[in-house]
Short mmCIF file of C-alpha atoms in Angstrom, two decimals:
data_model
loop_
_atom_site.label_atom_id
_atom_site.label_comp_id
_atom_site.label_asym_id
_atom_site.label_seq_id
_atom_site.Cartn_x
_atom_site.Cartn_y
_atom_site.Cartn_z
CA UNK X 11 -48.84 6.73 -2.35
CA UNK X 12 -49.18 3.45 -0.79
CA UNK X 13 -51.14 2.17 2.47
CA UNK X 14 -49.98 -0.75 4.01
CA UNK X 15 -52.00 -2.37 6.44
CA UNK X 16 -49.37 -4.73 9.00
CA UNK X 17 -50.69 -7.00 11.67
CA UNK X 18 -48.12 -8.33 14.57
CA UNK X 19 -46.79 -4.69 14.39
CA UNK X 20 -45.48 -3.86 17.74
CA UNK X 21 -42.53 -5.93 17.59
CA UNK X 22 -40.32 -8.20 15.40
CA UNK X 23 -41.20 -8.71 11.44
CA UNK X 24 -43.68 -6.33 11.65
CA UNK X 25 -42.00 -3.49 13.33
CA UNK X 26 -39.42 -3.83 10.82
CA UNK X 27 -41.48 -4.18 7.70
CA UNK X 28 -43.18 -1.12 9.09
CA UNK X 29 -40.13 1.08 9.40
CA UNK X 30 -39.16 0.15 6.13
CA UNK X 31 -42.34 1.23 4.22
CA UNK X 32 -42.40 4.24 6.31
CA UNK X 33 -38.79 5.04 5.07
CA UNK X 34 -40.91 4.63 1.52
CA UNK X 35 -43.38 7.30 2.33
CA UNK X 36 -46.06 4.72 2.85
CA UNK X 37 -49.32 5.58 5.10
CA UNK X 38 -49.56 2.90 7.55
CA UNK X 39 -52.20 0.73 9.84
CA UNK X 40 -50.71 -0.52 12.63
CA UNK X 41 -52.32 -3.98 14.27
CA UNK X 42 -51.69 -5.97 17.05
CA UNK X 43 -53.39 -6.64 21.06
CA UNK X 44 -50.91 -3.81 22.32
CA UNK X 45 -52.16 -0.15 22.14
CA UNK X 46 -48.84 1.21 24.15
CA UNK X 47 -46.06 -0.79 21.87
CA UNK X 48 -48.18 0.06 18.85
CA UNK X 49 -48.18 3.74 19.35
CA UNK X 50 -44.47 3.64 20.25
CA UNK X 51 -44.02 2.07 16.90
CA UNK X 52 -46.33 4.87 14.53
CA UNK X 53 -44.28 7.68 16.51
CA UNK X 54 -41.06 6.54 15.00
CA UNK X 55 -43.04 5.38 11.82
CA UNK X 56 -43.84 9.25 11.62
CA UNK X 57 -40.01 10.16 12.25
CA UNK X 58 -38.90 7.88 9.37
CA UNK X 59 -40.73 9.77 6.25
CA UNK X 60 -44.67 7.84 6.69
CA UNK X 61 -47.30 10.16 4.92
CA UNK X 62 -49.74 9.21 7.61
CA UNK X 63 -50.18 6.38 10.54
CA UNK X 64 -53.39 4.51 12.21
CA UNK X 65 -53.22 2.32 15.22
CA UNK X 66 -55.65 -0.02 15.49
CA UNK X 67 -55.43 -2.77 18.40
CA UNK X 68 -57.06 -5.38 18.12
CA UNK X 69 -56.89 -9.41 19.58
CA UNK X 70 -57.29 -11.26 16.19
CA UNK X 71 -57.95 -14.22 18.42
CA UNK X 72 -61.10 -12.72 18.75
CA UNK X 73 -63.15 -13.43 15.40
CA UNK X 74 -66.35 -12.23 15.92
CA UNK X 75 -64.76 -8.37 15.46
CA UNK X 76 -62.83 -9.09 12.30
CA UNK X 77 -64.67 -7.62 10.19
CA UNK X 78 -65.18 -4.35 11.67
CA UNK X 79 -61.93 -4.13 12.09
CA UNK X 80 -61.36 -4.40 7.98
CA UNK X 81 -64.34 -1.89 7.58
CA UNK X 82 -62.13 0.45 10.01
CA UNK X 83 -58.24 -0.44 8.22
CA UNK X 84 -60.49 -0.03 5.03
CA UNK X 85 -61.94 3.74 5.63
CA UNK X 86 -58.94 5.07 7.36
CA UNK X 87 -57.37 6.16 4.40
CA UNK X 88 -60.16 5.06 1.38
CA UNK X 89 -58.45 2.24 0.86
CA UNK X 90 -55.48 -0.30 0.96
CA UNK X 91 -52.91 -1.84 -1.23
CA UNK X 92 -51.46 -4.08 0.73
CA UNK X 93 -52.17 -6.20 3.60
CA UNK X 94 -49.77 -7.84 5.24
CA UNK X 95 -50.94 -10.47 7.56
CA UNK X 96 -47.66 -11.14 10.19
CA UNK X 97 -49.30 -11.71 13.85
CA UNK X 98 -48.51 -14.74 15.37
CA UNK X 99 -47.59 -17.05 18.23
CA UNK X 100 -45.39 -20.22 18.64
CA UNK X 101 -45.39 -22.50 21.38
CA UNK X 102 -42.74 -25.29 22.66
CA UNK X 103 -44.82 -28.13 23.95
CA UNK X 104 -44.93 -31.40 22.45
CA UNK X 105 -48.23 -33.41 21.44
CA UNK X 106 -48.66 -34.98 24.59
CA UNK X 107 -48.32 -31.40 26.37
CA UNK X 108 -50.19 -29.66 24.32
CA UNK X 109 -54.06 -29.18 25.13
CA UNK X 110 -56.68 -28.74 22.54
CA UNK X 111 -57.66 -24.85 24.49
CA UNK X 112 -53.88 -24.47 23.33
CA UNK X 113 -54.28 -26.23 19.80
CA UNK X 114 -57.15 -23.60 19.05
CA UNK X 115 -55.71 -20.63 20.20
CA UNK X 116 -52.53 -20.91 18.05
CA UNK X 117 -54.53 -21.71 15.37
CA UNK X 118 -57.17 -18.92 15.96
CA UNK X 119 -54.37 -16.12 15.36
CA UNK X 120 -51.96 -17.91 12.88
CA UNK X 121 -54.39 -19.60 10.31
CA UNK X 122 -58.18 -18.08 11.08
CA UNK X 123 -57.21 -14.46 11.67
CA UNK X 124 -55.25 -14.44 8.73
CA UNK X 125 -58.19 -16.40 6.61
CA UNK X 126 -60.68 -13.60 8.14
CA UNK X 127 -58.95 -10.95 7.12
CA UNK X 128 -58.25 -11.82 3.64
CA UNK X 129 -61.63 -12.97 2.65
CA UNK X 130 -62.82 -9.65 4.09
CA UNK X 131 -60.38 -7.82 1.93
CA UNK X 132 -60.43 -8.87 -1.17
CA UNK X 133 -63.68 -8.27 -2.66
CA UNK X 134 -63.02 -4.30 -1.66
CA UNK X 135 -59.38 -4.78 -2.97
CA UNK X 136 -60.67 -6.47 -6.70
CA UNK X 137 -63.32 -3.80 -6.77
CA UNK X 138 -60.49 -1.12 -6.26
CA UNK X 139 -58.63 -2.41 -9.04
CA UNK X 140 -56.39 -4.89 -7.38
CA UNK X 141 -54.24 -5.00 -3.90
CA UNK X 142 -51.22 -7.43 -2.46
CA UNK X 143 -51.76 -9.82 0.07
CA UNK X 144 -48.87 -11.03 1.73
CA UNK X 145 -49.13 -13.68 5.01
CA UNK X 146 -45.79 -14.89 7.13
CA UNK X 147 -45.79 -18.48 7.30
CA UNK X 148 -42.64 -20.31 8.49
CA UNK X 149 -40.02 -23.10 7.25
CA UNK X 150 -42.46 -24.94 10.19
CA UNK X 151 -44.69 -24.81 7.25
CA UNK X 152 -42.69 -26.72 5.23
CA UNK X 153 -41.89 -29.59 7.71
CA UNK X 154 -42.91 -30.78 10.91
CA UNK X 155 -40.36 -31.24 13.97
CA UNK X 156 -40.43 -31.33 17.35
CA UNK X 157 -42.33 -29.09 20.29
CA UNK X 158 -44.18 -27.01 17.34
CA UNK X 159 -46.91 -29.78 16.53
CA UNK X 160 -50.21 -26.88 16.47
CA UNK X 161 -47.87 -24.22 14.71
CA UNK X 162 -46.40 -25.97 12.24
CA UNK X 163 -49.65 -26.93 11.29
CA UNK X 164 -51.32 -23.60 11.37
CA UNK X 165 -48.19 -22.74 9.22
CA UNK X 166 -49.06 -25.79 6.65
CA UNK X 167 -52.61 -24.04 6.37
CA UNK X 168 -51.84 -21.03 5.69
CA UNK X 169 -49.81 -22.13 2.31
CA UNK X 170 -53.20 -24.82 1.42
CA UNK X 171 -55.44 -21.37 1.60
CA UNK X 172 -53.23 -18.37 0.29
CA UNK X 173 -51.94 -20.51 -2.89
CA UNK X 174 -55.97 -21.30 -3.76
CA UNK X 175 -56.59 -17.68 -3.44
CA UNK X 176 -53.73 -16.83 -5.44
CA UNK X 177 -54.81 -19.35 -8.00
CA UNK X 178 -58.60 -18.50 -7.99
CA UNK X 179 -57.90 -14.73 -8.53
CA UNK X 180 -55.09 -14.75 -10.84
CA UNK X 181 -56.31 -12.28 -13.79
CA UNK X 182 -57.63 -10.32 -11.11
CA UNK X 183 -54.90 -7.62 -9.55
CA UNK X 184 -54.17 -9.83 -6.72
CA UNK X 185 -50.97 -11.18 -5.71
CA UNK X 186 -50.11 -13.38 -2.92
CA UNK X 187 -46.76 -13.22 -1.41
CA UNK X 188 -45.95 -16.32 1.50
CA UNK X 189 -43.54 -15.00 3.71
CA UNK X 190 -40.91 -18.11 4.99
CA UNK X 191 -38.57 -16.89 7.70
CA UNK X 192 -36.19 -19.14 9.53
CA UNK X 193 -34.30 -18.26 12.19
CA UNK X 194 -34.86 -14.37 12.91
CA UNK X 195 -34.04 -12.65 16.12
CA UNK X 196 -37.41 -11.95 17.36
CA UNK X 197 -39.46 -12.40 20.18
CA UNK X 198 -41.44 -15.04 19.10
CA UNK X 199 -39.48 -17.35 21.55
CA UNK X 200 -40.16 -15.43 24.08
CA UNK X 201 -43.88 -15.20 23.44
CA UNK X 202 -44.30 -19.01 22.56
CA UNK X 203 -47.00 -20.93 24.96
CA UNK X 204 -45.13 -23.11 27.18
CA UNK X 205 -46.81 -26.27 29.46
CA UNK X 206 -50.22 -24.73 30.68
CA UNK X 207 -50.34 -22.14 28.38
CA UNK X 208 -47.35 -19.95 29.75
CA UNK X 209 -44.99 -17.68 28.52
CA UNK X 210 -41.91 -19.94 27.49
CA UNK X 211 -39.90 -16.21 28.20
CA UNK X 212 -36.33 -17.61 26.75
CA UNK X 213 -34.30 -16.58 23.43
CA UNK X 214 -33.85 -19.83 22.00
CA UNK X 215 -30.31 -20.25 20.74
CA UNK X 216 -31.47 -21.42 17.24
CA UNK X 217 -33.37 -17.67 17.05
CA UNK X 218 -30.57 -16.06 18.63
CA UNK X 219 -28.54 -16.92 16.31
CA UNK X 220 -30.76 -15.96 13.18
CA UNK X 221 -30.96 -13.25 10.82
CA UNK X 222 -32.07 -9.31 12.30
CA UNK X 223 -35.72 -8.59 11.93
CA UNK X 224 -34.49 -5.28 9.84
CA UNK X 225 -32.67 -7.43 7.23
CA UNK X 226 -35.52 -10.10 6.94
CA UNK X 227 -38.13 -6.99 6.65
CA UNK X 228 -35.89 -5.52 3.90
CA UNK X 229 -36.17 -8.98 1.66
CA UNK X 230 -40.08 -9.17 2.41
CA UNK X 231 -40.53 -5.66 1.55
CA UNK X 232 -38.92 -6.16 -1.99
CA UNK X 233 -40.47 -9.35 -2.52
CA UNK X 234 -43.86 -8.28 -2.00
CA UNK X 235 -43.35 -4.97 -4.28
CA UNK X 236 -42.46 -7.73 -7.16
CA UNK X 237 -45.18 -9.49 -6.76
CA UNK X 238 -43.18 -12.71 -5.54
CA UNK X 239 -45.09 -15.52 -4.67
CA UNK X 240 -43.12 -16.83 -1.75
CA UNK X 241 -39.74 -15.23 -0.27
CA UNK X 242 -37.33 -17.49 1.79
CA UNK X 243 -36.23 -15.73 4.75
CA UNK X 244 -32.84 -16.76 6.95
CA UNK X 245 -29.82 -18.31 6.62
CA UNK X 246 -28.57 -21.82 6.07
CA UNK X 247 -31.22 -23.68 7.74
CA UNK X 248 -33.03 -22.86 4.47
CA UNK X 249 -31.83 -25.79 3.24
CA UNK X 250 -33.91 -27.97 4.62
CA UNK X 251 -36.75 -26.42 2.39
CA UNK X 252 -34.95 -27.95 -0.54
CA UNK X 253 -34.14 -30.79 1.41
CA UNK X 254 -37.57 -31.92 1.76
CA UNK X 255 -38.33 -31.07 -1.66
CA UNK X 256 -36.26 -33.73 -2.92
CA UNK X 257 -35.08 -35.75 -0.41
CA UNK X 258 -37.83 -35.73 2.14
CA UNK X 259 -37.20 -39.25 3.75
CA UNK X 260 -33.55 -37.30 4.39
CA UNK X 261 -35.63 -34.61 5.77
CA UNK X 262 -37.63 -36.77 8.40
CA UNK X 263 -34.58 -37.79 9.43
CA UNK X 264 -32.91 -34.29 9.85
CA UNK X 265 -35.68 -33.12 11.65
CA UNK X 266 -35.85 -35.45 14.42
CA UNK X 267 -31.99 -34.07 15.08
CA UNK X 268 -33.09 -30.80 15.22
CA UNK X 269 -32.83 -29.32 18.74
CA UNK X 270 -36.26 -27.75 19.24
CA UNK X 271 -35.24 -25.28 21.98
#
């Protein structure tokens, strides 16, 4: 029996990855700032076939409790086999708008939560005989466009850190799994930091218009049980992965066209 430890689980990817590993029989730790949604989330965790289910709240912009928290996810149920590092915010500002208080923040919960967590896990997972590691990064992590300048880059990180972990302990029992999505109805939108730091609090057509959070958690969910190192998650706007790939002067140009909002 597996335990799966999600962060960013009170709404969107993670609810949904969350559900579906509960259909699995899973025993499940539940992160993210919101005791209330969280526990709303484990109850119907429960009703869908998970063995067990922890909440544990916690503001992973907050480093200095980060590893506690681990200690905690770790001794919950002696153990975990896979962490899957989700929580995250986006913001729609452009450079000029966006303040370095801003700059931090989004990169305190995208890039050096993630980083904090992983580092704290590992050594217990290699001493356990090996774990998964999965982290959701973003086609933002891929290319830059407009009104994302401090997420995209947080984005970029993550891909420069989990690949060198991935490389340094290959041999070990750990996999790595980068999660891409592109446009999936969510609330990240929503949530993203507008001008002075606000809640943007609008469905962006471009997200409206993606994939269900239940249909991208079903791909991550069987691309981190084969050990995949990255899964592609969306639609057509995929493309411009590929696109930059090859083609990336094409790609510069694309991505100025892209309407941000």
């Amino acid at each position: 029996m597996q335990t799966v430890w999600i962060t960013g689980a009170s709404s969107g990817i993670g609810e949904a990855c969350a559900y579906r590993y509960a259909e699995g029989g899973c025993r499940l730790i539940l992160t993210s700032s919101s005791r209330p949604r969280l526990e709303s989330v484990a109850d119907r965790c429960r009703q869908k076939g998970a063995k067990d289910v922890r909440v544990l709240p916690y503001d992973l912009c907050e480093p200095d409790g980060i590893k506690l928290l681990v200690r905690e996810a770790w001794t919950a149920f002696g153990g975990i086999d896979i962490l899957y590092c989700n929580a995250g915010i986006s913001q729609r500002t452009s450079v000029e708008d966006t303040p370095m208080p801003m700059v931090r923040k989004i990169m305190e919960l995208n890039f050096f939560a993630p980083v904090a967590l992983a580092e704290a896990v590992l050594p217990l997972m290699i001493s356990n005989g090996g774990g998964r590691i999965a982290a959701t990064t973003s086609i933002a992590g891929r290319f830059g466009f407009p009104l994302r300048c401090a997420y995209s880059a947080s984005k970029h990180a993550l891909y420069g850190f989990f690949e060198t972990l991935r490389a340094e302990n290959h041999g070990k029992g750990i996999s790595v799994t980068l999660v891409c999505p592109g446009r999936v109805r969510t609330n990240i939108s929503f949530n993203a930091l507008d001008k002075g730091g606000e809640r943007h609090g609008v469905m962006d057509p471009g997200q409206d218009g993606g994939i269900s959070a239940d249909r991208a958690a079903k791909k991550i969910v069987r691309a981190i049980k084969r050990r995949k190192n990255e899964v592609l998650v969306g639609r057509g706007e995929l493309i411009m992965v590929y696109i930059k790939r090859f083609f990336p002067d094409l790609c510069a140009r694309l991505a100025r066209k892209i309407k941000p909002m």
